[in-house]
GROMACS .gro file of C-alpha atoms in nm:
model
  390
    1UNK     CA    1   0.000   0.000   0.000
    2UNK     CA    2   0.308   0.243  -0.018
    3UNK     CA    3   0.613   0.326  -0.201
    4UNK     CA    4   0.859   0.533   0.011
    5UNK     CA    5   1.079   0.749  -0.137
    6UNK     CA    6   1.271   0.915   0.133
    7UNK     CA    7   1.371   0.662   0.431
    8UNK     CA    8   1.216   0.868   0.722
    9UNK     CA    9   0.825   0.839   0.560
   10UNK     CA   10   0.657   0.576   0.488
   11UNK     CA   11   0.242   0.615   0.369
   12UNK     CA   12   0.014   0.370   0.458
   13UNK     CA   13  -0.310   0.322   0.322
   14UNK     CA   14  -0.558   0.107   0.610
   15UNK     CA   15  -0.700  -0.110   0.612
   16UNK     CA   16  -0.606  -0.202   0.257
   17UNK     CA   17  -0.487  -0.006  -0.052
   18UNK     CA   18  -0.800  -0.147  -0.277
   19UNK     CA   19  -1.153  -0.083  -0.209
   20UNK     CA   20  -1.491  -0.022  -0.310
   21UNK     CA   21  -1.566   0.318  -0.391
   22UNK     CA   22  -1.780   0.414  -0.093
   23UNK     CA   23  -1.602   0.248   0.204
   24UNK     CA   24  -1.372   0.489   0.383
   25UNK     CA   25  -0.983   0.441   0.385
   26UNK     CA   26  -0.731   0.599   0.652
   27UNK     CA   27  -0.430   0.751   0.541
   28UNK     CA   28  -0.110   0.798   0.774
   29UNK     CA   29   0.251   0.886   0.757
   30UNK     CA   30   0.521   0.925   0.982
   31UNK     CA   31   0.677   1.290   0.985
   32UNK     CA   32   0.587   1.622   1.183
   33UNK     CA   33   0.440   1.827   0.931
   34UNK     CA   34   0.388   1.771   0.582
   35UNK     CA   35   0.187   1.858   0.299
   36UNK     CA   36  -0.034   1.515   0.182
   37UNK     CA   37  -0.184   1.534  -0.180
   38UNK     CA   38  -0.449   1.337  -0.386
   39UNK     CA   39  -0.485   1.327  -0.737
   40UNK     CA   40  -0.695   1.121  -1.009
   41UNK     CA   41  -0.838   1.120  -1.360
   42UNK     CA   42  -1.192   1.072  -1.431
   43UNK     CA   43  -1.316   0.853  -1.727
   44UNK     CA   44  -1.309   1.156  -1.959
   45UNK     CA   45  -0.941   1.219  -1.911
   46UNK     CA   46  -0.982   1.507  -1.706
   47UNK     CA   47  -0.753   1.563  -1.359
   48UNK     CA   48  -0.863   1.617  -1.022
   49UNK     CA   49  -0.641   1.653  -0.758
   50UNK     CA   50  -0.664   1.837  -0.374
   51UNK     CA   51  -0.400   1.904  -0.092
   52UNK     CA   52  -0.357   1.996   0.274
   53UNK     CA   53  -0.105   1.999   0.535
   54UNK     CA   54  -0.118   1.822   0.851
   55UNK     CA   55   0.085   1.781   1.160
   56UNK     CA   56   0.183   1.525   1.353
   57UNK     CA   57   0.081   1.408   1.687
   58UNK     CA   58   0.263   1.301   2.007
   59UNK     CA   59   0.382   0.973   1.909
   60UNK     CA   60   0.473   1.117   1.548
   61UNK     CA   61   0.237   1.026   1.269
   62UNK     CA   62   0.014   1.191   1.050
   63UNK     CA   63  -0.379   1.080   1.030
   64UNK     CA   64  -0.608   1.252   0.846
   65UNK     CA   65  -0.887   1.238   1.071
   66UNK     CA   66  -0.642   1.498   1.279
   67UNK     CA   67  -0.585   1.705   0.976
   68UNK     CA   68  -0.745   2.010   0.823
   69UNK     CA   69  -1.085   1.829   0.826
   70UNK     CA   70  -1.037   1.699   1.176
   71UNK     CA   71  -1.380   1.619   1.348
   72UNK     CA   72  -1.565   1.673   1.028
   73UNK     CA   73  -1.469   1.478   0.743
   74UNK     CA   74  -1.145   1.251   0.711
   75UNK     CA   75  -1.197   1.178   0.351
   76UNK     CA   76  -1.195   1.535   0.304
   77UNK     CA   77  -0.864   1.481   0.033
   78UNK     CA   78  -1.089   1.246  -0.137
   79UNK     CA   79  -1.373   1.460  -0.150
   80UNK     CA   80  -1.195   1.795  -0.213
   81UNK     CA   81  -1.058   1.698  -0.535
   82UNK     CA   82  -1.140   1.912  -0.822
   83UNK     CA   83  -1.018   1.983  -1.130
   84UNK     CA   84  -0.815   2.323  -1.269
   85UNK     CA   85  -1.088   2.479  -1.470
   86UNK     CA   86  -1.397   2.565  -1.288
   87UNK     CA   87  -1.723   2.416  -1.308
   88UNK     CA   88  -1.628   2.065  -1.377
   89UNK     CA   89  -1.801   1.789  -1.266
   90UNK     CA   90  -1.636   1.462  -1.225
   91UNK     CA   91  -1.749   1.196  -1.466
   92UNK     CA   92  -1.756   0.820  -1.362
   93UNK     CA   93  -1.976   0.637  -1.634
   94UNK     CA   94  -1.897   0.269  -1.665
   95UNK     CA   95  -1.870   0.074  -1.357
   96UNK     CA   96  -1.544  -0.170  -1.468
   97UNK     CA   97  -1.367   0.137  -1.447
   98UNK     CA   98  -1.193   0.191  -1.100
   99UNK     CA   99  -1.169   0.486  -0.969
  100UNK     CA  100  -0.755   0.509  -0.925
  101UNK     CA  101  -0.625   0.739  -0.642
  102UNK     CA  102  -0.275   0.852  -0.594
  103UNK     CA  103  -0.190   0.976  -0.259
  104UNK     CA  104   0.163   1.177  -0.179
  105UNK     CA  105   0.306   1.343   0.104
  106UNK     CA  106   0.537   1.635   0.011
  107UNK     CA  107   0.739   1.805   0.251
  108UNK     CA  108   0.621   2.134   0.374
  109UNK     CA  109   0.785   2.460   0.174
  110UNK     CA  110   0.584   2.506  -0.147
  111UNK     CA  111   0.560   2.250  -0.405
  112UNK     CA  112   0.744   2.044  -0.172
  113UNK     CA  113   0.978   1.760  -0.250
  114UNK     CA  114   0.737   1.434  -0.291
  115UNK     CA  115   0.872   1.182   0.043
  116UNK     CA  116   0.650   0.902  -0.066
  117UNK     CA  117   0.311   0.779  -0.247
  118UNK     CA  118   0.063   0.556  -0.253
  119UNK     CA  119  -0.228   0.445  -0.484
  120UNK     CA  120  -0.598   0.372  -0.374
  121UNK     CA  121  -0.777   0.148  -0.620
  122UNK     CA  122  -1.087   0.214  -0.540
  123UNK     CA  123  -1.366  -0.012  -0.695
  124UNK     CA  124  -1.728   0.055  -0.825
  125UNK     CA  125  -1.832  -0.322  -0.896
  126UNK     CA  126  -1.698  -0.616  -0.678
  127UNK     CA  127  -1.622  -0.928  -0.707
  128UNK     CA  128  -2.009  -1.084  -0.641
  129UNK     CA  129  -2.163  -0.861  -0.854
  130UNK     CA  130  -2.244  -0.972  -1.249
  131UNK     CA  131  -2.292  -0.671  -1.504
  132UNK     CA  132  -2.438  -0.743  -1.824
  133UNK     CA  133  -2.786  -0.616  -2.085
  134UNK     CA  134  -3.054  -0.739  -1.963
  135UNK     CA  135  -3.210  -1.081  -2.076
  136UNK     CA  136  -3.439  -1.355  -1.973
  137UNK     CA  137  -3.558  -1.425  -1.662
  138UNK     CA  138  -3.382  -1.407  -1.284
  139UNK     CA  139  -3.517  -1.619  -0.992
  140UNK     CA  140  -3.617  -1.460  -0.713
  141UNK     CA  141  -3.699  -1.329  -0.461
  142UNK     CA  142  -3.524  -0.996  -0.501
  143UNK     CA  143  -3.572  -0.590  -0.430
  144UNK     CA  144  -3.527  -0.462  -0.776
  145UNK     CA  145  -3.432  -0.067  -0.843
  146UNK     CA  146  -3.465   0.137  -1.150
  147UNK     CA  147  -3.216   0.383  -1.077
  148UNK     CA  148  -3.275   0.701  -1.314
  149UNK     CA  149  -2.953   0.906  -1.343
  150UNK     CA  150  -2.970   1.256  -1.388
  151UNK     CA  151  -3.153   1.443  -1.751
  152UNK     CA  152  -2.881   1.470  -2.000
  153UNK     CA  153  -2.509   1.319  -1.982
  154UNK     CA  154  -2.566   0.978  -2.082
  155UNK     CA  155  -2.599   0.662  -1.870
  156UNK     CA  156  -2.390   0.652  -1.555
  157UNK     CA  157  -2.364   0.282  -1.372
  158UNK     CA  158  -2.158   0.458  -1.069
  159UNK     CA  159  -2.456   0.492  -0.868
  160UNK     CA  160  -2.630   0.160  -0.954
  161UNK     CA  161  -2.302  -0.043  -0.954
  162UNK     CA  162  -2.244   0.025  -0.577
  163UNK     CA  163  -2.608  -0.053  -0.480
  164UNK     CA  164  -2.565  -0.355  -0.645
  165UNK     CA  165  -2.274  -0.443  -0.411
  166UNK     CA  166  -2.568  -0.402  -0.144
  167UNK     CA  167  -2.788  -0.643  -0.263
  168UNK     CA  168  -3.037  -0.461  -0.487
  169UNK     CA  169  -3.051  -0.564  -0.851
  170UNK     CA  170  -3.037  -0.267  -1.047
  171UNK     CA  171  -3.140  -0.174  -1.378
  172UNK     CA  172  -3.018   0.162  -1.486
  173UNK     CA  173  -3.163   0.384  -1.780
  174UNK     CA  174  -3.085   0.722  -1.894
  175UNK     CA  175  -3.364   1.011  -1.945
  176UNK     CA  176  -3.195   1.015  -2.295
  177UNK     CA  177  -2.916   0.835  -2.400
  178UNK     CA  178  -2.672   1.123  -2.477
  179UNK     CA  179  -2.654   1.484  -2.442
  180UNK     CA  180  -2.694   1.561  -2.826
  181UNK     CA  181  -3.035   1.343  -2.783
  182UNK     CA  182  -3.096   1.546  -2.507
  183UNK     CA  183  -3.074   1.845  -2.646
  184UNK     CA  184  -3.330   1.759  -2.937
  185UNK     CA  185  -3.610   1.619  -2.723
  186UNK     CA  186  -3.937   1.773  -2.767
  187UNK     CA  187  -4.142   1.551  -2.457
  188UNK     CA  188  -4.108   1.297  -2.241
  189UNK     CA  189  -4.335   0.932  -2.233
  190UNK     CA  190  -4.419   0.687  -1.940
  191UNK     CA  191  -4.407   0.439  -2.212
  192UNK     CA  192  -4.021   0.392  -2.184
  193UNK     CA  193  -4.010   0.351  -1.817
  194UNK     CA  194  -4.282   0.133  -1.779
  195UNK     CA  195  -4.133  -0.147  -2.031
  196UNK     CA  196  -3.858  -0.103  -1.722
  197UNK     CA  197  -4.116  -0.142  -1.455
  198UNK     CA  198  -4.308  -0.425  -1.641
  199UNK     CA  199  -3.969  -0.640  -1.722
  200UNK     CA  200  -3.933  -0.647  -1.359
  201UNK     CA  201  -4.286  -0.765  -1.268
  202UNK     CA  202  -4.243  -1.016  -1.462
  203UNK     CA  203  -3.929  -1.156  -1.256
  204UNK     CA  204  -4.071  -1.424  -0.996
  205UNK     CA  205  -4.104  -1.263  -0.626
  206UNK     CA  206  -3.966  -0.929  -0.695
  207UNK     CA  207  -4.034  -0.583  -0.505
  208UNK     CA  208  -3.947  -0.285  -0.750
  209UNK     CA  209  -3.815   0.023  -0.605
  210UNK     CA  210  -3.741   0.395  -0.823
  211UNK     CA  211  -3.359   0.583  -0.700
  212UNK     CA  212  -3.412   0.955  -0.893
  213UNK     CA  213  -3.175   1.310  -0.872
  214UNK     CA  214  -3.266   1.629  -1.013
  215UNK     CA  215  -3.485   1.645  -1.324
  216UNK     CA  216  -3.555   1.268  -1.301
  217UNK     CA  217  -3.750   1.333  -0.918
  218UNK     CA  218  -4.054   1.417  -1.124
  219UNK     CA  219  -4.012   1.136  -1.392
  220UNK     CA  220  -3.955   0.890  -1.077
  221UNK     CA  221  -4.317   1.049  -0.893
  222UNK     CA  222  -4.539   1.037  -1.211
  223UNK     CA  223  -4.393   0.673  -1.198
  224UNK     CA  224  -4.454   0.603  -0.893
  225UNK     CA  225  -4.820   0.792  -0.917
  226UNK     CA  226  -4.902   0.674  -1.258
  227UNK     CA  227  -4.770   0.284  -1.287
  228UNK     CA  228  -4.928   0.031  -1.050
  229UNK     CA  229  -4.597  -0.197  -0.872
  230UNK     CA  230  -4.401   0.076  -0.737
  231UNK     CA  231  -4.317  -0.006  -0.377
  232UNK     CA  232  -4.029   0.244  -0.234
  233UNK     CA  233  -3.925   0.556  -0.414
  234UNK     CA  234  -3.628   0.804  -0.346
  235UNK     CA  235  -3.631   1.133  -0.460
  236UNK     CA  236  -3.321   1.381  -0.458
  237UNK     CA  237  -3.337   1.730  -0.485
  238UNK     CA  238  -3.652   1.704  -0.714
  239UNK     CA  239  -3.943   1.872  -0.819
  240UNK     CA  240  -4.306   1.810  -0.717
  241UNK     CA  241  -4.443   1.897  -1.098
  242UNK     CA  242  -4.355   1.792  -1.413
  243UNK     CA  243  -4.114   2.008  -1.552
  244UNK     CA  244  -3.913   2.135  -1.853
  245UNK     CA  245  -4.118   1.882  -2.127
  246UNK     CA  246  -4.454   1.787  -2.153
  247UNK     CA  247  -4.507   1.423  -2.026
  248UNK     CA  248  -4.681   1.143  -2.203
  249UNK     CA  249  -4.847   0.781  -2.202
  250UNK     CA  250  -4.939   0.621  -2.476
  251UNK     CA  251  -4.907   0.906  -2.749
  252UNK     CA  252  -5.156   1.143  -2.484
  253UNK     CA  253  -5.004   1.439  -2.335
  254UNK     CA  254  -5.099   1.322  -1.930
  255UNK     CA  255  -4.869   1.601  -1.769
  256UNK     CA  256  -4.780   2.005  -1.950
  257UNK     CA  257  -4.451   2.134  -1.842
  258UNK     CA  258  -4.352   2.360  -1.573
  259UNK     CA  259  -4.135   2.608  -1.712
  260UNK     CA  260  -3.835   2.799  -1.654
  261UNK     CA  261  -3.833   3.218  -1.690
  262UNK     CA  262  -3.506   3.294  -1.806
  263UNK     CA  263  -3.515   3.650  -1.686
  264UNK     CA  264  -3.486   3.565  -1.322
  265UNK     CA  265  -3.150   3.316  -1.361
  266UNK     CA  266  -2.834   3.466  -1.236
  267UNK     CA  267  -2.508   3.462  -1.327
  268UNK     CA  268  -2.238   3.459  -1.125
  269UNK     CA  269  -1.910   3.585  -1.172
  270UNK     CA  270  -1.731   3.251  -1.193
  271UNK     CA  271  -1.927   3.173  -1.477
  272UNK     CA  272  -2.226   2.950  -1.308
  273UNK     CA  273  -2.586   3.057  -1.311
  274UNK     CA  274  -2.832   3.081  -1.028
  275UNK     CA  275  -3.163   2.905  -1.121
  276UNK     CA  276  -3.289   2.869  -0.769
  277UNK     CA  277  -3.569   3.054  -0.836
  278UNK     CA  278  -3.589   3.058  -1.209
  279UNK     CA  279  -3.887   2.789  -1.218
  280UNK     CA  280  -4.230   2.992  -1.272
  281UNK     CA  281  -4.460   2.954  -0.916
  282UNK     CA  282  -4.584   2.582  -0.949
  283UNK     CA  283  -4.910   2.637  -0.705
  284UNK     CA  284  -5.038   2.931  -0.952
  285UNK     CA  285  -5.369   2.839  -1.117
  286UNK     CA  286  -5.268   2.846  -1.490
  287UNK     CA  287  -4.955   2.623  -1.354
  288UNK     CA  288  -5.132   2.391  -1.086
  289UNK     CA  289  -5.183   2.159  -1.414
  290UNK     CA  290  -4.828   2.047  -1.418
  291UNK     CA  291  -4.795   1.877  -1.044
  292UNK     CA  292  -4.769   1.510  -1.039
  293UNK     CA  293  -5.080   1.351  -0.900
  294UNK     CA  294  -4.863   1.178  -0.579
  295UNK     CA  295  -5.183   1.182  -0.396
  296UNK     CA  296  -5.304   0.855  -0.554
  297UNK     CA  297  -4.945   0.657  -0.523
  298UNK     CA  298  -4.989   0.330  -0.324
  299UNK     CA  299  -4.566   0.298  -0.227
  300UNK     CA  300  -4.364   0.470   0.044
  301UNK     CA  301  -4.146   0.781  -0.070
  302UNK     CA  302  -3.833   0.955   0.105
  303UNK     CA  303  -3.781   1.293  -0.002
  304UNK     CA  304  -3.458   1.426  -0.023
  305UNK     CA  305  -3.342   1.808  -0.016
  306UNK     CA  306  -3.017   2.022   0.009
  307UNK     CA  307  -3.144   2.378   0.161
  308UNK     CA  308  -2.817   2.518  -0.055
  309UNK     CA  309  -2.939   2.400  -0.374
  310UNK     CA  310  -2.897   2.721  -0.591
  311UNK     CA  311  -3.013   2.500  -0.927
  312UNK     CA  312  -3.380   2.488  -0.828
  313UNK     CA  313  -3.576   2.536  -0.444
  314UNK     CA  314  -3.552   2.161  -0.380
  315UNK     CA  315  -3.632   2.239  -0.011
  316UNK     CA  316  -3.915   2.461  -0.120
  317UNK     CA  317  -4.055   2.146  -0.335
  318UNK     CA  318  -4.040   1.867  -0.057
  319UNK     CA  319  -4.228   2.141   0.161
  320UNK     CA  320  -4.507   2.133  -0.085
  321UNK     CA  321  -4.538   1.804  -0.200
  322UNK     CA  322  -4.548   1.678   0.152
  323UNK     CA  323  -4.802   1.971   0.239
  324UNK     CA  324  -5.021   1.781  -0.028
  325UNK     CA  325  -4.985   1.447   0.070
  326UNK     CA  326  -5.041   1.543   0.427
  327UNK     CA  327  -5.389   1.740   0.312
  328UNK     CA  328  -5.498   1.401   0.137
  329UNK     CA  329  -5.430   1.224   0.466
  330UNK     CA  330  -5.078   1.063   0.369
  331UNK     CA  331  -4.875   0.908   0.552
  332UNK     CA  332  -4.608   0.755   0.324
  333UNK     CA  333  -4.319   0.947   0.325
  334UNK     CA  334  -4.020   1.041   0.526
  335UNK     CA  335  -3.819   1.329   0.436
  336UNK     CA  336  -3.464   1.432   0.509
  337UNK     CA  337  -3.290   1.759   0.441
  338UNK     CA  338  -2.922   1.857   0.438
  339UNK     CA  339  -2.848   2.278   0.582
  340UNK     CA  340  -2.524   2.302   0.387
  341UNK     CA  341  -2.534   2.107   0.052
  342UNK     CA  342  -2.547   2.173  -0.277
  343UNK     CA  343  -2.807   2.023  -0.590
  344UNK     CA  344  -2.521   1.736  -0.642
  345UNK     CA  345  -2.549   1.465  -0.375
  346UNK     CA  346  -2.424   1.131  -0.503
  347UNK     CA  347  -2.226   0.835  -0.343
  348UNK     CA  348  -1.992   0.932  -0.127
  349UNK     CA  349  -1.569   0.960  -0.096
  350UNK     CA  350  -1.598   1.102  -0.510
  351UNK     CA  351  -1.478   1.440  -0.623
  352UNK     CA  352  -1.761   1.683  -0.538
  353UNK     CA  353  -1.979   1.874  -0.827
  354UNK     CA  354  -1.751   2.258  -0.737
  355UNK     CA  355  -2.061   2.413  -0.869
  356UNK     CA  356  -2.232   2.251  -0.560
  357UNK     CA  357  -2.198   2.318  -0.213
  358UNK     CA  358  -2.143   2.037   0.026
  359UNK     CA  359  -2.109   1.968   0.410
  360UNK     CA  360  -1.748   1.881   0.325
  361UNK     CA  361  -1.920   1.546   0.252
  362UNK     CA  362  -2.115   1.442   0.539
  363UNK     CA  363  -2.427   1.508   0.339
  364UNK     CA  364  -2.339   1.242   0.092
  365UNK     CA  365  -2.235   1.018   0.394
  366UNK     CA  366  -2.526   1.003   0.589
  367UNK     CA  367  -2.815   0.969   0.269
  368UNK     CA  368  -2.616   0.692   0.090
  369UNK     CA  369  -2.668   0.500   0.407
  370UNK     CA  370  -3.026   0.637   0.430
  371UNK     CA  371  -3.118   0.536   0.057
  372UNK     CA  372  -3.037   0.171   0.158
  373UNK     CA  373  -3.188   0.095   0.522
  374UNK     CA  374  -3.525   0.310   0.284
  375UNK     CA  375  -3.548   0.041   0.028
  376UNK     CA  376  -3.447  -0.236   0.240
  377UNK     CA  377  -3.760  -0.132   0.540
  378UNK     CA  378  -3.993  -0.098   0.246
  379UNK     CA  379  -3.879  -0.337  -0.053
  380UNK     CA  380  -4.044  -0.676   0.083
  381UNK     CA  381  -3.736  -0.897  -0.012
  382UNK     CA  382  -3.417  -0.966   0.152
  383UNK     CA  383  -3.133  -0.842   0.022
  384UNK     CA  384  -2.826  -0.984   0.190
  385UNK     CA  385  -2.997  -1.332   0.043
  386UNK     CA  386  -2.945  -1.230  -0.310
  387UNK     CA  387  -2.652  -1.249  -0.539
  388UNK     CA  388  -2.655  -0.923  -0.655
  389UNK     CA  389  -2.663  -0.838  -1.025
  390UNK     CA  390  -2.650  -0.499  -1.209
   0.00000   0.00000   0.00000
């Protein structure tokens, strides 16, 4: 787990130098003060990397849960990574892919001559899990999740890959395949996410749960309102009305879009915008037309909300769509929301969205372990009995 360069330091990566993406890893060297550095390359070719300096404690070593995230966040270097041009987000599409980090300490002046380094392989798909199209039938019983990645950027199995190493069989589809598609879409139909809904009913003994983020929240609640099966559904940092494109089933418009005034987005000196409050007022009367019909869902829901979201009000949205269920009489939801985070909250120990705020990663933390003990209360099959498949 180390490669020492200079005799007097020696890094050690514990409790082992490979890994699966969201387990935690300590990181400790022997010197008084140094400068420790982490650096990797996403699938896209583009370099992250983050630094701080540490000191030592009385016995002499360096542990980064004593550094310049003590108390908070240990994996801060992990974390912290970013790249050199602003506004980046790191991309991790295909699961076989490990995500490789180097780890250096450097002594203290400047740039610092490196002392020694280390590498982290950290892994998105282990060694139980089997990836492939899907086909056929699987025997059961299993908690099945359609995981919908964000609208836009393609298909990401990150996310889906590491809930598979739970237990869940996941199936993963894209709003739209690519970014060019996504930029030419007119509307949106139920159509294509209930032939994923319907290939998992027809599994033997199978619970079917929906995982959603940003602009897929209100694909993920019409599903969950509209389609008969859904169980468990998670939203994050969603909205509680259809938005952006009209929404159909079967060739019948069932949902108009809630839409954006440009006038009131903001730019911001950096070069990101400010669309927090960019959405025209959803509880209006001409725009009351466009919220999802949750009311009449039969499955359990945990909302999910980061009061710093500048990309839309998430908070604002949970308020009201649990105002609504709570005026029908519901009681099928939980609801969780994060003070200090931004709109990007994915699995954690991964180079942060910069655009996004975090709670130098405790957010992401705490909700990936929420999203799991969710589906596992209120998907009726065991997971830890299931080989898990992606």
């Amino acid at each position: 787990s180390a490669a020492t360069i200079s005799s007097q330091v020696r890094l050690r990566l514990l409790p082992r130098a490979r890994c699966m993406f969201d387990e935690p890893v300590q990181v400790k060297a022997r010197r008084q003060v140094v400068t420790m550095r982490a650096r990797t390359t996403d699938d896209k070719g583009l370099v992250f990397s983050s630094s701080a300096t540490y000191k030592a404690d009385g016995s002499g070593e360096i542990d980064l849960e004593r550094g310049s995230y003590a108390g908070v966040e240990p994996m801060g270097l992990l974390w912290s990574m970013r790249a050199d041009t602003l506004h980046n987000r790191f991309i991790k599409t295909n699961s076989l892919n490990h995500h490789v980090v180097n780890f250096s300490v450097h002594e203290k002046a400047g740039e610092g001559r490196m002392l020694a380094e280390a590498t982290n392989e950290r892994l998105l798909i282990g060694d139980r899990v089997n990836r492939h199209p899907i086909k056929g039938a699987y025997p059961g019983p299993f908690p099945a999740l359609l995981d919908l990645y964000t609208f836009g950027g393609g298909l990401s199995e990150k996310r889906a890959s590491l809930l598979a190493n739970r237990g869940f069989v996941v199936l993963t589809v894209a709003l739209y395949g690519h970014d060019d598609m996504a930029r030419n879409i007119k509307e949106v139909h139920l159509d294509y996410f209930e032939e994923a809904i319907e290939f998992f009913k027809k599994q033997d003994k199978v619970s079917v749960g929906v995982l959603s983020f940003s602009k897929t929240g209100d694909v993920a609640l019409s599903i969950a309102s509209y389609l008969p099966g859904v169980e468990a559904t998670v939203g994050i940092n969603g909205c509680c009305a259809n938005t952006v494109l009209p929404f159909y089933h079967k060739k019948s418009q069932i949902l108009p879009a809630l839409m954006m005034d440009i006038s009131k987005i903001v730019p911001t000196e950096s070069g990101a915008f400010m669309c927090k409050n960019g959405m025209h007022n959803l509880l209006s009367e001409e725009n009351k037309a466009t919220l999802v019909p949750i009311k009449q869902a039969k499955g359990r829901f945990l909302f999910v909300a980061s009061e710093d979201d500048l990309n839309w009000d998430s908070k604002a949205y949970m308020d009201q769509t649990v105002e609504r269920l709570q005026r029908h009489g519901k009681d099928n939801f939980e609801r969780v929301s994060y003070p200090a985070a931004g709109h990007y909250l994915e699995p954690p120990y991964g180079p942060y969205c910069p655009s996004s705020f975090h709670a130098f990663g405790a957010a992401e933390v705490h909700l990936w372990r929420k999203i799991q003990e969710f589906f596992r209360t209120h998907l009726s099959c065991d997971a830890t009995q299931t080989k898990a498949r992606l």
